[in-house]
Amino acid sequence: MTMTTMGTTSENNPRYLIDTNCLVTPYNDYYRPRYAMSAPFWKRLKELVNQEEVGILVQVEKEILAGSKDSDALNEWMQSVKQTIINPLPDLSVLAVYQSIMRYLADERNEFSQKAQRSWMSPKIADPWLIATAKCFNATIITFEKSVGRVKGQLAAKVKIPDIAAVYGVRCISLFDFMDEVSGF
């Protein structure tokens, strides 16, 4: 399988795909531009993105840009890696897994509330695209989301990446575990 980025194709798929929350939360809470320790974090992450070790999906980019101001540093950082952004839509294998995820959510045997299902049904939501792309790339998802406990016979009010990723055999790790795993942070 090849990775389709904005205008380029690479035989090497990223080992990791990053969730929106692992870019927004560090920017807002841990690695703000005014903190001296922030520059090495963003520099190292950019290196990993440019080396195609970490992938950012176009859906993640759109979620970030929708919530940012034109002048904020996260928006500027996203612009600096724009040439590496991955568009999974042309990949038929990713699309097939995405459709499978949508069917899984809609299947009443899997006990998701209508609200939970709708929360993932928009093509603008990055979460199912992350899982589908990670499945096809054999990649790990970097996310702060945690699995939601389920009670048999009770509809789940929320859909979380780790729960659906587990169904599809996709590994998820936190940003901090990722930082330990790849080192250099």
XYZ file of N, CA and C in Angstrom:
555
model
N 0.848 -1.164 0.000
C 0.000 0.000 0.000
C 0.893 1.226 0.000
N 0.410 2.267 -0.628
C 1.171 3.510 -0.648
C 0.448 4.571 0.143
N 1.224 5.503 0.650
C 0.654 6.610 1.405
C 0.439 7.764 0.441
N -0.769 8.270 0.374
C -1.060 9.409 -0.479
C -1.052 10.653 0.375
N -0.127 11.539 0.092
C -0.088 12.826 0.764
C -0.532 13.862 -0.247
N -0.607 15.085 0.163
C -1.036 16.145 -0.737
C -0.093 16.210 -1.931
N -0.418 15.514 -2.994
C 0.341 15.605 -4.222
C 1.508 14.632 -4.348
N 1.798 13.846 -3.339
C 2.926 12.926 -3.438
C 2.509 11.537 -2.990
N 3.293 10.555 -3.389
C 3.053 9.176 -2.978
C 4.334 8.616 -2.398
N 4.212 7.873 -1.316
C 5.379 7.283 -0.674
C 5.105 5.811 -0.414
N 6.110 4.987 -0.613
C 5.970 3.562 -0.335
C 5.984 3.283 1.163
N 6.479 4.226 1.949
C 6.579 4.037 3.390
C 5.425 4.722 4.095
N 4.620 3.938 4.756
C 3.533 4.500 5.548
C 4.064 4.851 6.930
N 3.474 5.871 7.553
C 3.934 6.226 8.904
C 3.631 5.111 9.892
N 4.484 4.982 10.900
C 4.259 3.998 11.967
C 3.198 4.470 12.934
N 2.988 5.781 12.989
C 2.050 6.379 13.932
C 1.153 7.368 13.205
N -0.096 7.443 13.635
C -1.025 8.491 13.208
C -1.461 9.228 14.456
N -1.488 10.552 14.387
C -1.759 11.347 15.578
C -3.178 11.904 15.554
N -3.844 11.799 16.687
C -5.199 12.315 16.872
C -5.139 13.817 17.126
N -6.204 14.502 16.779
C -6.312 15.944 16.983
C -5.990 16.337 18.425
N -6.495 15.563 19.387
C -6.304 15.939 20.794
C -4.841 15.896 21.226
N -4.008 15.155 20.511
C -2.584 15.092 20.861
C -1.778 16.222 20.231
N -2.441 17.079 19.496
C -1.840 18.311 19.010
C -2.432 19.506 19.754
N -3.755 19.500 19.931
C -4.428 20.624 20.580
C -4.125 20.673 22.082
N -4.221 19.545 22.771
C -3.977 19.535 24.220
C -2.557 19.969 24.574
N -1.528 19.443 23.937
C -0.183 19.943 24.261
C -0.047 21.444 23.975
N -0.630 21.886 22.868
C -0.547 23.306 22.527
C -1.226 24.169 23.591
N -2.400 23.730 24.045
C -3.159 24.518 25.033
C -2.654 24.365 26.462
N -2.113 23.186 26.813
C -1.835 22.896 28.219
C -0.375 22.665 28.587
N 0.409 22.062 27.722
C 1.747 21.640 28.113
C 2.867 22.393 27.405
N 2.742 22.558 26.101
C 3.836 23.091 25.291
C 3.407 24.368 24.571
N 2.935 25.330 25.342
C 2.542 26.618 24.782
C 3.779 27.333 24.256
N 3.610 28.124 23.214
C 4.778 28.807 22.628
C 5.579 29.646 23.626
N 4.940 30.174 24.640
C 5.688 31.019 25.587
C 6.546 30.210 26.566
N 6.364 28.897 26.619
C 7.171 28.057 27.497
C 8.478 27.677 26.791
N 9.574 27.798 27.491
C 10.874 27.472 26.902
C 10.945 26.011 26.453
N 10.258 25.109 27.191
C 10.327 23.693 26.839
C 9.476 23.342 25.621
N 8.675 24.277 25.133
C 7.787 23.949 24.020
C 8.530 23.809 22.692
N 9.515 24.632 22.452
C 10.207 24.606 21.153
C 10.795 23.227 20.836
N 11.506 22.568 21.778
C 12.038 21.236 21.454
C 10.946 20.208 21.157
N 9.800 20.292 21.854
C 8.702 19.356 21.594
C 8.204 19.500 20.158
N 7.851 20.723 19.771
C 7.286 20.956 18.440
C 8.320 20.700 17.347
N 9.576 20.989 17.615
C 10.641 20.725 16.645
C 10.787 19.219 16.420
N 10.825 18.442 17.518
C 10.980 16.984 17.401
C 9.771 16.363 16.703
N 8.576 16.815 17.045
C 7.375 16.272 16.404
C 7.382 16.597 14.912
N 7.787 17.805 14.568
C 7.879 18.181 13.147
C 8.883 17.294 12.412
N 10.021 17.005 13.037
C 11.006 16.106 12.432
C 10.381 14.747 12.135
N 9.642 14.220 13.101
C 9.023 12.898 12.932
C 7.945 12.914 11.855
N 7.223 14.009 11.749
C 6.217 14.150 10.688
C 6.923 14.231 9.335
N 7.942 15.053 9.236
C 8.668 15.207 7.972
C 9.383 13.928 7.554
N 9.781 13.103 8.520
C 10.414 11.810 8.224
C 9.373 10.727 7.929
N 8.092 11.080 7.965
C 6.969 10.164 7.753
C 6.914 9.048 8.786
N 7.464 9.312 9.957
C 7.348 8.411 11.099
C 5.971 8.608 11.744
N 5.515 9.853 11.772
C 4.205 10.237 12.293
C 3.410 10.846 11.154
N 2.171 10.399 11.026
C 1.298 10.939 9.991
C 0.180 11.772 10.595
N -0.186 12.814 9.857
C -1.324 13.655 10.221
C -2.316 13.578 9.066
N -3.530 13.151 9.356
C -4.556 13.057 8.322
C -5.143 14.425 8.019
N -5.625 14.577 6.800
C -6.271 15.823 6.400
C -7.476 16.120 7.301
N -8.156 15.078 7.787
C -9.305 15.274 8.675
C -8.857 15.864 10.014
N -7.692 15.458 10.511
C -7.129 16.021 11.744
C -6.758 17.480 11.495
N -6.109 17.732 10.371
C -5.750 19.111 10.022
C -6.994 20.005 10.012
N -8.063 19.535 9.394
C -9.288 20.347 9.302
C -9.899 20.594 10.680
N -9.875 19.584 11.560
C -10.390 19.794 12.920
C -9.574 20.858 13.647
N -8.272 20.827 13.477
C -7.411 21.803 14.145
C -7.639 23.196 13.585
N -7.646 23.308 12.270
C -7.810 24.624 11.658
C -9.190 25.215 11.931
N -10.203 24.363 12.068
C -11.550 24.854 12.376
C -11.611 25.483 13.764
N -10.761 25.017 14.665
C -10.792 25.525 16.039
C -9.699 26.529 16.353
N -8.900 26.903 15.364
C -7.779 27.806 15.651
C -8.003 29.183 15.047
N -7.189 30.092 15.490
C -7.170 31.429 14.925
C -6.046 31.469 13.898
N -6.218 32.292 12.854
C -5.219 32.354 11.783
C -3.815 32.649 12.291
N -3.725 33.369 13.380
C -2.410 33.796 13.850
C -1.838 32.919 14.953
N -2.547 31.871 15.359
C -1.985 31.106 16.476
C -0.863 30.183 16.022
N -0.006 29.861 16.970
C 1.207 29.099 16.671
C 0.901 27.679 16.197
N -0.172 27.068 16.674
C -0.509 25.720 16.220
C -0.898 25.750 14.740
N -1.651 26.745 14.341
C -2.006 26.900 12.937
C -0.741 27.076 12.094
N 0.179 27.887 12.577
C 1.450 28.089 11.862
C 2.246 26.788 11.787
N 2.264 26.020 12.878
C 2.971 24.742 12.881
C 2.333 23.799 11.862
N 1.000 23.747 11.831
C 0.304 22.894 10.864
C 0.667 23.302 9.432
N 0.750 24.592 9.184
C 1.137 25.062 7.848
C 2.557 24.599 7.502
N 3.422 24.506 8.503
C 4.817 24.115 8.254
C 4.961 22.637 7.871
N 3.937 21.821 8.161
C 3.980 20.400 7.792
C 2.925 20.056 6.742
N 2.320 21.064 6.159
C 1.205 20.871 5.219
C 1.543 19.901 4.083
N 2.771 19.954 3.581
C 3.150 19.094 2.456
C 3.144 17.614 2.818
N 3.107 17.284 4.103
C 3.132 15.876 4.527
C 1.751 15.354 4.940
N 0.745 16.215 4.938
C -0.600 15.816 5.381
C -1.110 14.684 4.481
N -1.683 13.671 5.110
C -2.154 12.475 4.407
C -3.644 12.596 4.113
N -3.996 12.391 2.860
C -5.403 12.340 2.457
C -5.752 10.876 2.185
N -6.490 10.233 3.104
C -6.781 8.805 2.923
C -7.928 8.518 1.955
N -8.647 9.546 1.523
C -9.847 9.327 0.716
C -9.615 8.571 -0.593
N -8.522 8.824 -1.318
C -8.347 8.075 -2.575
C -8.007 6.598 -2.383
N -7.657 6.188 -1.177
C -7.232 4.814 -0.912
C -8.465 3.934 -0.690
N -8.741 3.050 -1.637
C -9.958 2.228 -1.568
C -9.954 1.281 -0.371
N -8.785 0.813 0.058
C -8.741 -0.084 1.216
C -9.100 0.690 2.492
N -8.651 1.938 2.601
C -9.023 2.775 3.752
C -10.518 3.042 3.715
N -11.035 3.369 2.551
C -12.469 3.634 2.417
C -13.299 2.412 2.811
N -12.850 1.218 2.445
C -13.569 -0.009 2.799
C -13.599 -0.215 4.316
N -12.475 0.037 4.994
C -12.448 -0.108 6.454
C -13.315 0.981 7.092
N -13.256 2.200 6.579
C -14.104 3.288 7.084
C -15.582 2.884 7.003
N -15.987 2.350 5.867
C -17.382 1.912 5.693
C -17.723 0.783 6.662
N -16.784 -0.108 6.897
C -16.994 -1.184 7.860
C -17.199 -0.617 9.268
N -16.425 0.402 9.631
C -16.577 1.045 10.941
C -17.962 1.667 11.055
N -18.423 2.321 10.011
C -19.763 2.932 10.035
C -20.843 1.862 10.212
N -20.691 0.733 9.525
C -21.653 -0.373 9.684
C -21.595 -0.938 11.102
N -20.398 -1.068 11.645
C -20.227 -1.576 13.008
C -20.959 -0.680 14.007
N -20.796 0.630 13.871
C -21.463 1.568 14.783
C -22.977 1.499 14.661
N -23.461 1.317 13.454
C -24.911 1.303 13.214
C -25.562 -0.024 13.597
N -24.791 -1.073 13.720
C -25.337 -2.396 14.046
C -25.862 -2.377 15.481
N -27.147 -2.606 15.636
C -27.770 -2.521 16.975
C -27.194 -3.527 17.963
N -26.599 -4.606 17.476
C -25.986 -5.580 18.386
C -24.790 -4.990 19.134
N -24.212 -3.928 18.589
C -23.042 -3.314 19.209
C -23.414 -2.222 20.212
N -24.681 -1.937 20.336
C -25.252 -1.122 21.412
C -24.658 0.279 21.555
N -24.691 1.037 20.449
C -24.330 2.453 20.499
C -25.602 3.277 20.373
N -25.734 4.300 21.195
C -26.901 5.184 21.102
C -26.894 5.902 19.756
N -28.054 6.403 19.364
C -28.144 7.175 18.121
C -27.216 8.382 18.167
N -27.156 9.042 19.323
C -26.287 10.203 19.473
C -24.821 9.810 19.280
N -24.423 8.689 19.856
C -23.044 8.212 19.708
C -22.742 7.900 18.247
N -23.677 7.249 17.578
C -23.487 6.928 16.168
C -23.336 8.194 15.337
N -24.230 9.146 15.546
C -24.195 10.400 14.778
C -22.897 11.170 15.016
N -22.336 11.045 16.220
C -21.113 11.790 16.524
C -19.945 11.376 15.628
N -20.011 10.198 15.049
C -18.936 9.717 14.172
C -19.341 9.632 12.709
N -20.586 9.878 12.395
C -21.080 9.655 11.035
C -20.681 10.743 10.038
N -20.283 11.904 10.501
C -19.871 12.970 9.586
C -18.503 12.649 9.000
N -18.347 12.788 7.682
C -17.025 12.548 7.082
C -15.956 13.527 7.581
N -16.385 14.601 8.244
C -15.443 15.596 8.768
C -14.798 15.147 10.078
N -15.370 14.154 10.735
C -14.839 13.664 12.008
C -13.629 12.770 11.721
N -12.522 13.088 12.340
C -11.269 12.388 12.050
C -11.199 10.980 12.636
N -11.870 10.728 13.755
C -11.676 9.472 14.491
C -11.832 8.203 13.651
N -12.937 8.003 12.923
C -13.031 6.764 12.144
C -12.010 6.690 11.008
N -11.640 7.849 10.471
C -10.605 7.872 9.433
C -9.247 7.477 10.009
N -8.961 7.900 11.235
C -7.717 7.500 11.893
C -7.650 5.986 12.028
N -8.732 5.392 12.491
C -8.755 3.938 12.701
C -8.628 3.204 11.371
N -9.401 3.634 10.375
C -9.359 2.970 9.067
C -7.970 3.069 8.446
N -7.376 4.249 8.516
C -6.048 4.443 7.937
C -4.996 3.662 8.721
N -5.079 3.697 10.045
C -4.135 2.940 10.874
C -4.237 1.445 10.579
N -5.446 0.951 10.416
C -5.632 -0.468 10.091
C -4.924 -0.811 8.780
N -5.115 0.015 7.771
C -4.520 -0.259 6.460
C -3.014 -0.021 6.433
N -2.533 0.923 7.222
C -1.094 1.226 7.270
C -0.364 0.381 8.307
N -1.116 -0.402 9.090
C -0.533 -1.131 10.219
C 0.184 -0.158 11.164
N -0.491 0.948 11.445
C 0.068 2.020 12.268
C -0.588 2.038 13.642
N 0.065 2.707 14.561
C -0.432 2.922 15.910
C -1.037 4.321 15.986
N -2.169 4.447 16.671
C -2.801 5.755 16.851
C -2.316 6.360 18.163
N -1.897 7.615 18.086
C -1.511 8.388 19.268
C -2.724 9.212 19.667
N -3.271 8.951 20.853
C -4.475 9.652 21.303
C -4.488 9.741 22.821
N -5.142 10.786 23.311
C -5.379 10.897 24.743
C -6.696 10.223 25.144
N -7.486 9.791 24.176
C -8.764 9.155 24.502
C -8.526 7.851 25.254
N -9.449 7.559 26.153
C -9.417 6.327 26.946
C -10.646 5.490 26.610
N -10.497 4.208 26.763
C -11.607 3.295 26.547
C -12.745 3.604 27.522
N -13.962 3.464 27.027
C -15.146 3.690 27.858
C -15.655 2.328 28.321
N -15.868 2.187 29.609
C -16.431 0.942 30.123
C -17.830 0.724 29.572
N -18.145 -0.507 29.262
C -19.446 -0.835 28.684
C -20.194 -1.768 29.621
N -21.506 -1.569 29.697
C -22.391 -2.439 30.456
C -23.270 -3.161 29.446
N -23.200 -4.480 29.461
C -23.982 -5.292 28.518
C -25.461 -4.939 28.615
N -26.072 -4.706 27.469
C -27.491 -4.380 27.425
C -27.789 -2.897 27.554
N -26.766 -2.093 27.768
C -26.945 -0.644 27.907
C -26.276 0.046 26.716
N -27.004 0.969 26.090
C -26.447 1.677 24.939
C -25.294 2.579 25.363
N -24.221 2.531 24.601
C -23.065 3.395 24.863
C -23.403 4.805 24.412
N -23.164 5.773 25.288
C -23.464 7.170 24.987
C -22.371 7.829 24.155
N -21.161 7.264 24.192
C -20.031 7.843 23.458
C -19.267 6.751 22.726
N -18.621 7.169 21.655
C -17.732 6.287 20.910
C -16.321 6.822 21.121
N -15.422 5.968 21.526
C -14.037 6.373 21.761
C -13.096 5.583 20.848
N -12.069 6.256 20.383
C -11.106 5.638 19.462
C -10.582 4.294 19.980
N -10.101 4.191 21.238
C -9.530 2.901 21.665
C -10.522 1.733 21.601
N -11.806 2.005 21.839
C -12.792 0.924 21.800
C -12.980 0.384 20.391
N -13.131 1.275 19.424
C -13.334 0.831 18.045
C -12.016 0.320 17.462
N -10.917 0.953 17.804
C -9.611 0.494 17.325
C -9.352 -0.951 17.759
N -9.734 -1.283 18.988
C -9.536 -2.654 19.484
C -10.302 -3.665 18.631
N -11.500 -3.308 18.213
C -12.305 -4.186 17.363
C -11.577 -4.456 16.048
N -10.862 -3.460 15.552
C -10.171 -3.566 14.268
C -8.685 -3.929 14.403
N -8.270 -4.269 15.602
C -6.898 -4.708 15.810
C -5.861 -3.605 15.667
N -6.263 -2.375 15.973
C -5.366 -1.227 15.864
C -4.904 -0.830 17.259
N -3.618 -0.655 17.415
C -3.011 -0.274 18.698
C -3.155 1.232 18.914
N -3.439 1.617 20.154
C -3.503 3.023 20.560
C -2.556 3.244 21.737
N -1.875 4.400 21.730
C -1.028 4.780 22.851
C -1.225 6.268 23.131
N -0.881 6.667 24.342
C -0.969 8.087 24.699
C 0.215 8.836 24.085
N 0.101 10.137 24.049
C 1.198 10.962 23.553
C 2.466 10.724 24.367
N 2.321 10.594 25.682
C 3.491 10.430 26.537
C 4.150 9.066 26.331
N 3.349 8.024 26.135
C 3.923 6.714 25.818
C 4.629 6.748 24.462
N 4.046 7.456 23.523
C 4.679 7.642 22.211
C 6.025 8.337 22.368
N 6.070 9.395 23.171
C 7.318 10.141 23.377
C 8.396 9.233 23.975
N 8.008 8.340 24.879
C 8.953 7.371 25.432
C 9.419 6.375 24.375
N 8.475 5.950 23.542
C 8.746 4.916 22.549
C 9.719 5.394 21.468
N 9.556 6.613 20.993
C 10.396 7.074 19.885
C 11.635 7.836 20.349
N 11.634 8.268 21.577
C 12.723 9.033 22.191
C 13.015 10.336 21.450
N 13.923 11.098 22.004
C 14.302 12.357 21.398
C 13.487 13.541 21.865
N 12.570 13.303 22.791
C 11.753 14.410 23.329
C 12.359 14.874 24.634
